[in-house]
Backbone as a printed PyTorch tensor [residue, N CA C, xyz], in Angstrom:
tensor([[[  4.3210,  -2.7910, -29.9690],
         [  3.3810,  -3.5830, -28.7440],
         [  4.2330,  -2.8670, -27.2790]],

        [[  3.4750,  -2.1580, -26.6430],
         [  3.5820,  -1.6630, -25.6500],
         [  3.3060,  -2.1130, -24.4810]],

        [[  3.4960,  -1.8980, -23.2670],
         [  4.2480,  -2.2790, -22.3780],
         [  2.8550,  -3.6380, -21.5970]],

        [[  1.6500,  -2.6530, -21.8610],
         [  0.2570,  -3.0320, -21.2960],
         [ -0.4310,  -3.9320, -22.4160]],

        [[  0.2360,  -4.0940, -23.6270],
         [  0.1270,  -5.4550, -24.4620],
         [  1.1800,  -6.6350, -24.1050]],

        [[  2.0150,  -6.3630, -23.1980],
         [  3.1280,  -7.2540, -23.0360],
         [  1.8620,  -7.9530, -22.1150]],

        [[  1.6650,  -7.2490, -20.6650],
         [  1.0920,  -8.0490, -19.8670],
         [ -0.2130,  -8.7260, -20.4490]],

        [[ -1.0660,  -8.0570, -21.2400],
         [ -2.5230,  -8.7410, -21.6040],
         [ -1.8450, -10.1280, -22.2530]],

        [[ -1.1640, -10.3720, -23.3610],
         [ -0.6250, -11.0770, -24.0780],
         [  0.4750, -12.0520, -23.5450]],

        [[  0.6340, -12.2020, -22.1610],
         [  1.7390, -12.9420, -21.3100],
         [  2.1110, -14.3730, -21.8870]],

        [[  0.7630, -14.5780, -21.6150],
         [  0.5520, -16.3440, -21.9800],
         [  0.9490, -16.4300, -23.0950]],

        [[  0.9610, -16.1240, -24.3370],
         [  0.8710, -15.8680, -25.4600],
         [  1.8070, -15.9210, -25.5120]],

        [[  2.9980, -14.7030, -25.4650],
         [  4.5210, -14.3270, -25.9000],
         [  5.2560, -15.2860, -25.0550]],

        [[  5.1230, -15.5810, -23.6470],
         [  6.0610, -16.5600, -22.9690],
         [  6.8700, -17.5540, -23.9490]],

        [[  6.3940, -18.4610, -24.8740],
         [  6.8520, -19.1290, -25.3600],
         [  8.1140, -18.0460, -26.6110]],

        [[  7.5930, -17.0330, -27.3760],
         [  8.7610, -16.0580, -28.1800],
         [  9.6000, -16.0870, -26.4570]],

        [[  9.5970, -15.2980, -25.6930],
         [ 10.2810, -14.9770, -24.7540],
         [ 11.3610, -16.4100, -24.6800]],

        [[ 11.0230, -17.5530, -24.3110],
         [ 11.6960, -18.4260, -24.3950],
         [ 12.8380, -18.5550, -25.2810]],

        [[ 12.2310, -18.8730, -26.6790],
         [ 12.3980, -19.0090, -27.6780],
         [ 14.3410, -18.0910, -27.9570]],

        [[ 13.5110, -16.6290, -27.9240],
         [ 14.3910, -15.0870, -28.0130],
         [ 15.4120, -15.3090, -26.9380]],

        [[ 15.5840, -15.4360, -25.6160],
         [ 16.1900, -15.2790, -24.4360],
         [ 16.3220, -17.2400, -23.9260]],

        [[ 16.7650, -17.8060, -24.6720],
         [ 17.1830, -18.9530, -23.5670],
         [ 17.2770, -19.1790, -22.7330]],

        [[ 18.2690, -18.7010, -21.8040],
         [ 18.8520, -18.2890, -20.8180],
         [ 18.1870, -17.9940, -19.7010]],

        [[ 17.0630, -17.7190, -20.1680],
         [ 15.9960, -17.6740, -18.9720],
         [ 15.3510, -18.1750, -18.3280]],

        [[ 15.2870, -18.4380, -17.0300],
         [ 14.5230, -19.7080, -16.3650],
         [ 13.3460, -19.5150, -16.4670]],

        [[ 12.5350, -21.0320, -16.5280],
         [ 11.0320, -21.1220, -16.3200],
         [ 10.8340, -20.2890, -14.5470]],

        [[ 11.3610, -20.4660, -14.1050],
         [ 11.2470, -19.7760, -12.7010],
         [ 11.1730, -17.9250, -13.1990]],

        [[ 12.1840, -17.5850, -13.7490],
         [ 12.3300, -16.2600, -14.2660],
         [ 11.0070, -15.8830, -15.3700]],

        [[ 10.7930, -16.4000, -16.1330],
         [  9.8710, -15.7930, -16.7200],
         [  8.0040, -16.0270, -15.9800]],

        [[  8.4130, -17.1620, -14.8280],
         [  7.0890, -16.7500, -14.1500],
         [  6.7880, -15.8300, -13.5250]],

        [[  8.0750, -15.3310, -12.5550],
         [  7.8810, -13.6350, -11.8980],
         [  7.9620, -12.6630, -12.8400]],

        [[  7.9930, -12.8190, -14.0760],
         [  8.2970, -11.7750, -15.0700],
         [  6.5680, -11.1770, -15.4410]],

        [[  5.5670, -11.9950, -15.0340],
         [  4.4290, -11.9490, -15.3360],
         [  3.8550, -10.7350, -16.4050]],

        [[  4.3690, -10.6330, -17.7220],
         [  4.6420,  -9.5880, -18.5700],
         [  4.5770,  -8.7520, -18.2490]],

        [[  5.4630,  -8.0380, -17.0450],
         [  6.2380,  -7.1200, -16.7280],
         [  7.4810,  -6.4260, -17.3550]],

        [[  7.5040,  -5.6920, -18.6590],
         [  8.4260,  -5.0040, -19.1960],
         [  9.8100,  -4.7750, -18.4680]],

        [[  9.6020,  -3.7600, -17.7030],
         [ 10.6450,  -3.9070, -16.5660],
         [ 11.7180,  -5.1640, -15.9010]],

        [[ 10.4470,  -6.0330, -15.2380],
         [ 11.2940,  -7.5200, -15.1960],
         [ 11.5810,  -8.0810, -16.1140]],

        [[ 11.5170,  -8.2180, -17.5660],
         [ 11.5730,  -9.1990, -18.3960],
         [ 13.2430,  -8.5170, -18.4710]],

        [[ 13.4040,  -6.9800, -18.6620],
         [ 14.8990,  -6.3070, -18.7290],
         [ 15.7370,  -6.8870, -18.0160]],

        [[ 15.0380,  -6.7690, -16.4060],
         [ 16.0340,  -7.3710, -15.5710],
         [ 16.3560,  -8.3580, -15.7430]],

        [[ 15.4530,  -9.2140, -16.1770],
         [ 16.1390, -10.5650, -15.8910],
         [ 16.8710, -10.5020, -17.1020]],

        [[ 17.1000, -10.3780, -18.3890],
         [ 17.8710, -10.1950, -19.4480],
         [ 18.8040,  -9.9630, -18.9190]],

        [[ 18.9030,  -8.6390, -18.4340],
         [ 20.2620,  -7.8920, -18.0790],
         [ 21.3170,  -8.6310, -17.0410]],

        [[ 20.2140,  -9.5840, -16.5030],
         [ 21.3010, -10.4620, -15.2480],
         [ 21.5330, -11.9380, -15.7450]],

        [[ 20.6970, -12.2470, -16.8040],
         [ 20.9510, -13.7170, -17.0320],
         [ 22.0240, -13.3490, -18.1020]],

        [[ 22.5650, -12.0600, -18.9120],
         [ 23.1970, -12.4760, -20.2470],
         [ 24.1940, -11.4090, -19.9070]],

        [[ 24.0120, -10.2720, -18.9210],
         [ 25.3680,  -9.4170, -17.8020],
         [ 25.1380,  -8.4870, -19.5140]],

        [[ 24.0620,  -7.8780, -19.9470],
         [ 23.8410,  -6.8140, -20.2930],
         [ 23.8180,  -5.4890, -19.1390]],

        [[ 24.1030,  -3.8120, -19.6080],
         [ 23.7200,  -2.9170, -19.2490],
         [ 22.1630,  -3.1920, -19.3040]],

        [[ 21.6830,  -2.3920, -18.2500],
         [ 20.6180,  -1.6300, -18.5270],
         [ 19.6570,  -1.4900, -20.0820]],

        [[ 21.0810,  -0.8700, -20.2250],
         [ 20.6670,  -0.2050, -21.3220],
         [ 20.8590,  -1.1320, -22.5700]],

        [[ 21.2100,  -1.8660, -22.5450],
         [ 21.9580,  -3.1530, -24.0970],
         [ 20.0430,  -4.3180, -24.0590]],

        [[ 19.8350,  -4.4010, -22.3560],
         [ 18.8890,  -5.0670, -22.1600],
         [ 17.6540,  -4.3680, -23.0890]],

        [[ 17.6550,  -3.2060, -22.5000],
         [ 15.9350,  -2.2780, -23.2040],
         [ 15.9770,  -2.2770, -24.4330]],

        [[ 16.9540,  -1.7900, -25.2150],
         [ 17.7280,  -2.0430, -26.8180],
         [ 17.1620,  -3.1970, -26.8830]],

        [[ 16.9190,  -4.5220, -26.9500],
         [ 16.9780,  -5.7520, -27.0440],
         [ 15.0310,  -6.2170, -27.0870]],

        [[ 14.9290,  -5.8760, -25.8740],
         [ 13.3920,  -5.7190, -25.3370],
         [ 12.7700,  -4.7390, -26.8230]],

        [[ 13.3540,  -3.1320, -26.6100],
         [ 12.5720,  -3.1120, -27.7880],
         [ 12.4280,  -3.0610, -29.4300]],

        [[ 13.9940,  -4.0430, -29.7550],
         [ 13.8250,  -4.2370, -31.1260],
         [ 12.8220,  -5.0890, -31.3100]],

        [[ 12.6770,  -6.4550, -29.9180],
         [ 11.6410,  -7.8990, -30.0070],
         [ 10.9640,  -6.8920, -30.7360]],

        [[  9.6260,  -5.8470, -29.5320],
         [  8.7910,  -5.2990, -29.4310],
         [  8.2710,  -4.7560, -30.8900]],

        [[  9.2370,  -4.0610, -31.5920],
         [  8.8740,  -3.4270, -32.8530],
         [  9.2470,  -4.9270, -34.0310]],

        [[  9.2470,  -5.8150, -33.7830],
         [  9.3510,  -6.7400, -34.7480],
         [  8.0620,  -6.9890, -35.2900]]])
């Protein structure tokens, strides 16, 4: 799945994002709006990860 697919399917994917990254707030998830960079940034901030680590997590999740 690529970033365009995330934006197009964001309403469906929000629940999966909540399950995978439970520390993200509803407000953060709303602001992400399907934008992959915003998702990475929110994960990085909420979990104290480096940008590289957060990108790796998102790539792994997308490749499932």
